[in-house]
Coordinates of C-alpha atoms (C1' of nucleotides) in Angstrom, one line a residue:
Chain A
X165 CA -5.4 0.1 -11.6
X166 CA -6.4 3.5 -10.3
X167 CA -3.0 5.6 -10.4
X168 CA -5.2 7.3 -13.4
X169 CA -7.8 7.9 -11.8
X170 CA -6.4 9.5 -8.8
X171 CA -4.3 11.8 -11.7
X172 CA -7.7 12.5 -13.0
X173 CA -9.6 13.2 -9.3
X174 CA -6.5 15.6 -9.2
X175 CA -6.6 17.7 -12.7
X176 CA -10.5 17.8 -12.0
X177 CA -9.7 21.0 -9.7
X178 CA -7.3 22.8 -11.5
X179 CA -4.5 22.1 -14.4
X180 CA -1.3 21.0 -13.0
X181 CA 1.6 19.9 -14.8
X182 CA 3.7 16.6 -14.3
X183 CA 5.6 18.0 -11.2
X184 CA 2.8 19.5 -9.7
X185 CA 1.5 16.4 -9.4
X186 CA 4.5 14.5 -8.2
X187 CA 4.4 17.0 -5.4
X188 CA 0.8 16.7 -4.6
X189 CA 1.6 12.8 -4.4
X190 CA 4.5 13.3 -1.9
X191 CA 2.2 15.3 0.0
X192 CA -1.6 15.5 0.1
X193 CA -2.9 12.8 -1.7
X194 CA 0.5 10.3 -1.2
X195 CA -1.1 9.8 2.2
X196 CA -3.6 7.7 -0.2
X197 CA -2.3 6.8 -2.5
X198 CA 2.0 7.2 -3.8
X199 CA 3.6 7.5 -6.8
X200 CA 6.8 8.4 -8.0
X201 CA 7.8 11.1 -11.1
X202 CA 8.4 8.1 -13.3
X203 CA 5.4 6.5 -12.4
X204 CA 3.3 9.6 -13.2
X205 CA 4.9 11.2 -16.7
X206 CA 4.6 7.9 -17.8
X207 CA 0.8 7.6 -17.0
X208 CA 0.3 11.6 -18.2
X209 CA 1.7 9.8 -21.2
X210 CA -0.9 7.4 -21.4
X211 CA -3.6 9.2 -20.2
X212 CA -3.1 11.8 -23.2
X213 CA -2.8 9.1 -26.1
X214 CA -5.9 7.7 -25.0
X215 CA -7.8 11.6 -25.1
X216 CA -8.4 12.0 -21.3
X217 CA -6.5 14.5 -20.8
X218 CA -4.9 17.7 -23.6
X219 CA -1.7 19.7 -22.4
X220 CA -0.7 22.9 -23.3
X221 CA 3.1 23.6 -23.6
X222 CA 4.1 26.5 -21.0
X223 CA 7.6 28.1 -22.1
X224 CA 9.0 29.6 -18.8
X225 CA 11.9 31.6 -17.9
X226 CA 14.8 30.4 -15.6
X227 CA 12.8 27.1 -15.2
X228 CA 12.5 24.3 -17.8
X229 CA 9.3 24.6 -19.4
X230 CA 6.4 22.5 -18.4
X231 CA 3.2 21.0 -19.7
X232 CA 0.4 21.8 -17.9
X233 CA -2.4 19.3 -18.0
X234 CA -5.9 19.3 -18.0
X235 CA -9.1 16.7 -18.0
X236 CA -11.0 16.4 -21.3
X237 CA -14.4 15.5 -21.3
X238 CA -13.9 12.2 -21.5
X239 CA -11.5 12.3 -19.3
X240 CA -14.4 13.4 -16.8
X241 CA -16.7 10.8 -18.4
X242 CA -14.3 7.8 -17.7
X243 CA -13.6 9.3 -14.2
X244 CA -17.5 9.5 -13.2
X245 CA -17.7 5.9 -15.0
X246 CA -14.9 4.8 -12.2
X247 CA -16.5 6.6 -9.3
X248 CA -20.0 4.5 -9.4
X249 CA -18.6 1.2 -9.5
X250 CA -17.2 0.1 -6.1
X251 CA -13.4 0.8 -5.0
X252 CA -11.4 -2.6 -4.6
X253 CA -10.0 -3.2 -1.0
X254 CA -6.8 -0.7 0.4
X255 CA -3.4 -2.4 0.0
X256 CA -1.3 -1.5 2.5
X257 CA 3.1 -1.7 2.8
X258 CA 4.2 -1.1 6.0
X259 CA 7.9 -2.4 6.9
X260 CA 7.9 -0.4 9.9
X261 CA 5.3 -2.3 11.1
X262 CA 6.6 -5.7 10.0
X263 CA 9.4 -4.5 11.8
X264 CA 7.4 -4.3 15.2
X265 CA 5.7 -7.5 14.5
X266 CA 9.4 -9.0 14.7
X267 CA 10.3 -6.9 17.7
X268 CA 11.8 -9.7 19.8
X269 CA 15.0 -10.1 17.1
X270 CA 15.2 -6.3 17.4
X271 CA 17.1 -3.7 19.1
X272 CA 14.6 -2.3 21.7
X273 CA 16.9 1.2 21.3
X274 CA 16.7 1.5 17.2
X275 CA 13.1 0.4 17.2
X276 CA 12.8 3.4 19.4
X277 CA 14.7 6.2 17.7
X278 CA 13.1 5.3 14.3
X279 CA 9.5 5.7 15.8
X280 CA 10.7 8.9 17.5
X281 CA 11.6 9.7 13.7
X282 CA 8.6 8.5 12.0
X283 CA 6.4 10.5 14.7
X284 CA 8.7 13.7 13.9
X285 CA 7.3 13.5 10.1
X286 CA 3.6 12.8 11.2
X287 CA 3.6 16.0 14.0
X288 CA 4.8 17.8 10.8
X289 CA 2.1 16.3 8.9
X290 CA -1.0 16.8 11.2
X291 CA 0.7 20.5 11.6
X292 CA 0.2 21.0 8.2
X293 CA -3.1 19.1 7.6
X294 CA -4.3 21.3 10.3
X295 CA -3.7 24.5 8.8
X296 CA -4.5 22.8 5.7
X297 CA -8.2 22.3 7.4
X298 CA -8.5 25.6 8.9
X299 CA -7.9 27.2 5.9
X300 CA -10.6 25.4 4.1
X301 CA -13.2 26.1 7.0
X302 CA -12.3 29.9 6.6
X303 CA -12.9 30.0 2.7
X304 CA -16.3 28.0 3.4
X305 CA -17.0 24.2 3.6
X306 CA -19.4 24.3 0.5
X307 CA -16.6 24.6 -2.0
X308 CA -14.3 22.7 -0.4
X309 CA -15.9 19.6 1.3
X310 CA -14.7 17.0 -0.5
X311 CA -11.0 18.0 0.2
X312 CA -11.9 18.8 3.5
X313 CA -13.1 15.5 4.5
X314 CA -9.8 14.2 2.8
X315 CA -7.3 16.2 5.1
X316 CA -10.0 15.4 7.6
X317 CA -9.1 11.8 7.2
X318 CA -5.2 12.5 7.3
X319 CA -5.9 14.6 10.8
X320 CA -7.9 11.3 12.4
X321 CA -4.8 8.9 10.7
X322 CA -2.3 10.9 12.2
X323 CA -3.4 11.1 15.5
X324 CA -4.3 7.4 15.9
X325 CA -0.3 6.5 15.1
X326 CA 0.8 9.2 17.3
X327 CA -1.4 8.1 20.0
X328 CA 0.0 4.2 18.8
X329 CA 3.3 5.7 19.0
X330 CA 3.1 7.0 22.6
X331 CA 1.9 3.4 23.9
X332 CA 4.9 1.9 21.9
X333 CA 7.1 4.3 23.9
X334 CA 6.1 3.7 27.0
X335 CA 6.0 -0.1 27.0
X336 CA 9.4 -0.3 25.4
X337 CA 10.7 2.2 27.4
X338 CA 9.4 0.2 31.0
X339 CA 10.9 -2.6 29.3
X340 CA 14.5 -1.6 28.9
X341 CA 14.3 -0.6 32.6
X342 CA 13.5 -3.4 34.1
X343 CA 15.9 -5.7 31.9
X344 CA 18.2 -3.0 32.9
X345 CA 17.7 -3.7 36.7
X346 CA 17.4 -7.6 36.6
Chain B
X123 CA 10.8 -5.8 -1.2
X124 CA 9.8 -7.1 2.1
X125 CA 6.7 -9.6 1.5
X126 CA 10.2 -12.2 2.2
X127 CA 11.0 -10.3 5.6
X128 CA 7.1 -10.3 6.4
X129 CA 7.0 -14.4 6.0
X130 CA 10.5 -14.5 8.2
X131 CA 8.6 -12.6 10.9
X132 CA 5.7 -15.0 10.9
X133 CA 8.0 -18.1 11.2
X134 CA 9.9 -16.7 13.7
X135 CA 7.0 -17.6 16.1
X136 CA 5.9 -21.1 14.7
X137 CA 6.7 -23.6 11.5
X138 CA 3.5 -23.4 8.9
X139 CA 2.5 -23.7 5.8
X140 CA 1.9 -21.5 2.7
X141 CA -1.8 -21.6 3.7
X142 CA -1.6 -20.6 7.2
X143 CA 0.5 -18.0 6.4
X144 CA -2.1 -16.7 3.6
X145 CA -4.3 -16.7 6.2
X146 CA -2.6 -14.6 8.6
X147 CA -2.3 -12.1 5.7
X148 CA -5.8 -12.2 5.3
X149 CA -6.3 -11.5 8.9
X150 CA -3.8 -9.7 11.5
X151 CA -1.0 -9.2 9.4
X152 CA -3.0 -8.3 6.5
X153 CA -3.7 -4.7 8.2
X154 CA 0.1 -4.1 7.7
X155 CA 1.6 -6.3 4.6
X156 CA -1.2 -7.7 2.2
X157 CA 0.0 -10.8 0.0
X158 CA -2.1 -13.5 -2.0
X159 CA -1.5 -17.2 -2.4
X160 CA 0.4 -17.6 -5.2
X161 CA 2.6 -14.7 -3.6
X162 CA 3.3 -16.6 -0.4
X163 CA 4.0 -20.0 -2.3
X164 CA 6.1 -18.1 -5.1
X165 CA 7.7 -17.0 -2.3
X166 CA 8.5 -19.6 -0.6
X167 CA 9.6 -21.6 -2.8
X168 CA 12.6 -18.9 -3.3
X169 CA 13.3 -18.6 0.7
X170 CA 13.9 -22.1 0.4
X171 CA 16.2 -21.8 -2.4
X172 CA 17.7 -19.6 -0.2
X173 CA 18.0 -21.7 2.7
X174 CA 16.2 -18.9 4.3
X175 CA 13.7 -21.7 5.3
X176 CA 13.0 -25.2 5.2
X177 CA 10.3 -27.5 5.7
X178 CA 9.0 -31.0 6.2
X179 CA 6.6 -32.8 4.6
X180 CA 3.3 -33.7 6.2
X181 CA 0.6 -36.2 4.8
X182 CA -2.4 -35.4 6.0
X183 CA -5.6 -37.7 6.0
X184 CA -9.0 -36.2 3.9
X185 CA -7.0 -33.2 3.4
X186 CA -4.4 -32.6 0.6
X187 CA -0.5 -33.2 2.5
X188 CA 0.8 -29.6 3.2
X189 CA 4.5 -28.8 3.9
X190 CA 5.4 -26.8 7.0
X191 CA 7.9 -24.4 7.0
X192 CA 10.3 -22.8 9.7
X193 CA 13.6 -20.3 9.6
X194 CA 16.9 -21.7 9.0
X195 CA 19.7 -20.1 11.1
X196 CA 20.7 -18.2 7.7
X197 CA 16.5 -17.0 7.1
X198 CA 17.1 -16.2 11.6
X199 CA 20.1 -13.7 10.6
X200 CA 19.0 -12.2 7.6
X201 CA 15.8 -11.2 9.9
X202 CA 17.8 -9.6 12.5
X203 CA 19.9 -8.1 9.4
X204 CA 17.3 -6.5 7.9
X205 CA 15.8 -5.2 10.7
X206 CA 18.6 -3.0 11.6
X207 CA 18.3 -1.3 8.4
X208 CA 15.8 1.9 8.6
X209 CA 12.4 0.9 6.6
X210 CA 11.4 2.2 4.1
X211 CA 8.3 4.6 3.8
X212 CA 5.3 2.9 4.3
X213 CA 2.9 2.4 0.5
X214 CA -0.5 3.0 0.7
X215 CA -3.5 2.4 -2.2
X216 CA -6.6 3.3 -1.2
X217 CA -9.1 3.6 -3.8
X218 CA -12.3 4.7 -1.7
X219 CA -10.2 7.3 -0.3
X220 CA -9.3 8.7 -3.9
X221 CA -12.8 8.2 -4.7
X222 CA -13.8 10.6 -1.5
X223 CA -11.6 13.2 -3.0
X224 CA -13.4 13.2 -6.6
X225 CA -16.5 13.5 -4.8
X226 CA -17.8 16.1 -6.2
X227 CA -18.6 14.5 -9.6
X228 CA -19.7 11.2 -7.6
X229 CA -23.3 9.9 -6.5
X230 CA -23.8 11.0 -2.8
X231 CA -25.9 8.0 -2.0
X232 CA -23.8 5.1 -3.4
X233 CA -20.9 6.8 -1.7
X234 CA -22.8 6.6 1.4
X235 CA -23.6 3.0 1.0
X236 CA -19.7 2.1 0.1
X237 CA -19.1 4.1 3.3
X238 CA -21.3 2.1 5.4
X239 CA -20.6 -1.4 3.7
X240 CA -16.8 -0.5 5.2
X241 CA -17.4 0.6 7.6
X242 CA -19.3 -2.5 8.5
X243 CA -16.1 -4.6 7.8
X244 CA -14.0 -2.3 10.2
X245 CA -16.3 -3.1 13.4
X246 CA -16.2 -6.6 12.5
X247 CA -12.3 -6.2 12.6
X248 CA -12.1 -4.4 15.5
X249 CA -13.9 -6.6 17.1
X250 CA -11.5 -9.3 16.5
X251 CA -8.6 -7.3 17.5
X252 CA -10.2 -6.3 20.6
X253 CA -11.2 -9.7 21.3
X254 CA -7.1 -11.2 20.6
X255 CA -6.3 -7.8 22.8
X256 CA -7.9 -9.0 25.4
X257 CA -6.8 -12.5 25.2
X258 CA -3.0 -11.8 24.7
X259 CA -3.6 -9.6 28.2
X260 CA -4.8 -12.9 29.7
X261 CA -1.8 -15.0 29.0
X262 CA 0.7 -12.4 29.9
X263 CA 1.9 -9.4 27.9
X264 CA 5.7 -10.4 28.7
X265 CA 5.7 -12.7 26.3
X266 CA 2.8 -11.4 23.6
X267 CA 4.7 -7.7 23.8
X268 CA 5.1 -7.4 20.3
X269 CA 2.1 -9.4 19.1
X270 CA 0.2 -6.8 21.5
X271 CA 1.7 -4.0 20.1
X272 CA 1.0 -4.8 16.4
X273 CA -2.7 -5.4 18.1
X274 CA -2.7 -2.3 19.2
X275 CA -2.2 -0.8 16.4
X276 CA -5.1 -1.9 14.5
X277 CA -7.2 -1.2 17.2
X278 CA -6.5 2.4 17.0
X279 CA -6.6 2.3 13.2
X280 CA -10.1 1.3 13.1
X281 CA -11.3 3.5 15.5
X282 CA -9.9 6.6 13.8
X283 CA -11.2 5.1 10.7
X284 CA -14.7 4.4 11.9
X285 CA -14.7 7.9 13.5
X286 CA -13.8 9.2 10.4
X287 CA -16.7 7.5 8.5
X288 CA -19.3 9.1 11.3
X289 CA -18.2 12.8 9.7
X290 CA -18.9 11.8 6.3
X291 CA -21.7 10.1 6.9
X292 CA -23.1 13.4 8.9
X293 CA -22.1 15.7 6.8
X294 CA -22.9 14.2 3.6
X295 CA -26.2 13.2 5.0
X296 CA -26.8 17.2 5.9
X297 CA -25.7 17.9 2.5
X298 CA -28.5 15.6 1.0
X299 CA -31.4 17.0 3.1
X300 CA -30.3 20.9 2.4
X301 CA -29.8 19.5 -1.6
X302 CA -33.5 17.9 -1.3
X303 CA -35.3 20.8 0.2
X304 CA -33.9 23.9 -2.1
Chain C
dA7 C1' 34.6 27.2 -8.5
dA8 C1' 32.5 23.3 -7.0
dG9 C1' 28.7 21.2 -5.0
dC10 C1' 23.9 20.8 -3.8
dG11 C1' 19.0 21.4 -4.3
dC12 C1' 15.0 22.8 -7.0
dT13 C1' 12.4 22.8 -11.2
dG14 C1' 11.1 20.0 -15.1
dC15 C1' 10.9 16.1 -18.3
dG16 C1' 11.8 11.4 -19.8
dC17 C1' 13.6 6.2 -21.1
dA18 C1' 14.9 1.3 -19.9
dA19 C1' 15.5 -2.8 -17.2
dT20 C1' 14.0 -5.4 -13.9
dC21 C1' 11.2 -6.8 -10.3
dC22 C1' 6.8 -7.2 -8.0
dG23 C1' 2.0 -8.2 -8.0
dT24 C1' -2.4 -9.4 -9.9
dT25 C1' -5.3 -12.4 -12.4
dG26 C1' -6.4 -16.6 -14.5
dT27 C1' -6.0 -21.4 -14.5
dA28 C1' -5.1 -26.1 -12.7
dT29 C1' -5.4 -30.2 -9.6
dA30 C1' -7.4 -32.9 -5.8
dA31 C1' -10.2 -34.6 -2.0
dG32 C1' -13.6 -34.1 1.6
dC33 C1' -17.8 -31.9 3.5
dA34 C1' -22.2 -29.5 3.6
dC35 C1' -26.2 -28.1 1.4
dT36 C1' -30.0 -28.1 -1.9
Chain D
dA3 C1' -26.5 -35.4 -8.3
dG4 C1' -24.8 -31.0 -8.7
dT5 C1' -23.0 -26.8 -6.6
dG6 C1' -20.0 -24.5 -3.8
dC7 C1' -16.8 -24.0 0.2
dT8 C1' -12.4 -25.4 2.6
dT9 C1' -7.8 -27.3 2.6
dA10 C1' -3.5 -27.4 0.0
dT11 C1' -0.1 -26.3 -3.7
dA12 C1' 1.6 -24.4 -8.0
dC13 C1' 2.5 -22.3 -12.9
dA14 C1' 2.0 -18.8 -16.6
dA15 C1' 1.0 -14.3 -18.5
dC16 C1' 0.5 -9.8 -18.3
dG17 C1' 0.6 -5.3 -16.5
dG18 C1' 2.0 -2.2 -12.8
dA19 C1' 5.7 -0.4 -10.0
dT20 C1' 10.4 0.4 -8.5
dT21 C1' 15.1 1.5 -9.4
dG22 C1' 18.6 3.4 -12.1
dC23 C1' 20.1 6.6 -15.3
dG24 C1' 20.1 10.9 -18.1
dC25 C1' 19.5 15.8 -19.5
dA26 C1' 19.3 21.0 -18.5
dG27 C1' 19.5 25.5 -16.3
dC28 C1' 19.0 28.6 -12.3
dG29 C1' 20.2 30.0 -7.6
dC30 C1' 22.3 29.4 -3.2
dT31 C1' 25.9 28.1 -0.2
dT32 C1' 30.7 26.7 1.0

DNA sequence: AAGCGCTGCGCAATCCGTTGTATAAGCACT
DNA sequence: AGTGCTTATACAACGGATTGCGCAGCGCTT
């Protein structure tokens, strides 16, 4: 179980409240690891019960009020504790790529216009992991390298399925053609 | 929930047994959709209730008897079902990666060695896959086309990955030798 | 004025997944 | 002779994750 300590890798920069989070989940860090709202209140929850992390009650106007969170020193402790002993194997769920492994029940057509749409989201995403990278560079690697090398890792992901997706195309595209001309 | 669709796929080709399949998670498909054992079996025994599947039973000699499995008709349509539906967004949980964005407040060195330990595991990988590439191209991509694909796919996967890894490794190694001579 | 989306928090039920344990026989190695 | 790996299947317990639901107010569009 590490959905707490990714919550704790993220409070270490900066105090965030339960939102926050769920937004850096469905972007940055979802590419990583995902959670849902639920998912993360419910571990904040935890997570303060247990002392890792304190909250301070933010009353705001025109917006519900939040909590904003923030590690504990033993909330750092257990963190460092987690970061020296070695990270169990990535689990992966891909239905998309089930889906491809099954092509030949498929619709050639829908396979395609889903991985046009999937590709859509990751241009967006490299677009914005980009800038995300440029801006780091500008404000100096030093601070920053640990995140860098992070949205580094998204750049390199995305690139590899775009380049994946443009093979896909091409085959599937040559093959409606020539089924189309018998 | 599509560990069920996942098994339909890999029946679709040839009738096997709970173990084969485990294995195939543990290799090829394994990149995409991971599932244990007691997964497969568990689920299994519920495509059967199903009639999703159905198998036969074969004693085996010096080995414990094994039942294969293959797709019904029904377990044939709700395949092609399901893959007209748009899937979902794929789930990743990667702890290294989380443990690259708390790196600040990790060990340099034993991060290093993760990174090479994995990275070890990604050449062997990519080995294979280049090795079934290249066999699937022998015996005819017009009838491997999907198989390829998938293929394919990993093979791009671990090269961004190990590409990746060559970064870190150079900049964390620069960061050591500037950290060591102050 | 109604509907939708964003900001914010949370509970409950159910389902999925992991971990642990069990059995059983052959083979290889020490 | 004992240890451990491979083949092969399966149950039980627990904890993690998904899905569904609920509240609440502001601002924007239709």
């Amino acid at each position: 179980m590490s959905l707490r300590h990714a919550i704790l890798v993220l409070l270490q920069d900066q105090e965030a409240s339960g939102y926050d989070l769920a937004r850096e989940f469905a972007n940055s860090i979802g590419l990583v690891w995902n959670a849902t709202h639920q998912q993360i209140y419910l571990e904040l929850g935890k997570l303060n019960e247990q002392n890792m992390v304190s909250y301070r009650h933010v009353p705001q106007e025109g917006k519900p009020d939040k909590k904003l969170y923030q590690l504990t020193d033993e909330g750092r402790e257990e963190l460092i504790r987690w970061l020296k002993k070695p990270a169990g194997p990535a689990r992966i769920r891909d239905a998309f790529m089930v889906k491809v492994a099954g092509g030949q029940l498929a619709d050639t057509q829908s396979l395609l216009s889903e991985l046009e749409q999937l590709a859509k989201q990751r241009r967006e995403r490299l677009a914005t992991f980009e800038a995300l990278a440029k801006r780091l560079d500008d404000e100096g690697l030093e601070d920053n390298l640990f995140n860098y090398l992070t949205v580094r890792r998204g750049i390199l992901d995305q690139r590899a399925w775009l380049q994946w997706a443009e093979e896909v195309r091409r085959t599937l595209e040559d093959l409606s053609v020539s089924s189309a001309t018998p």
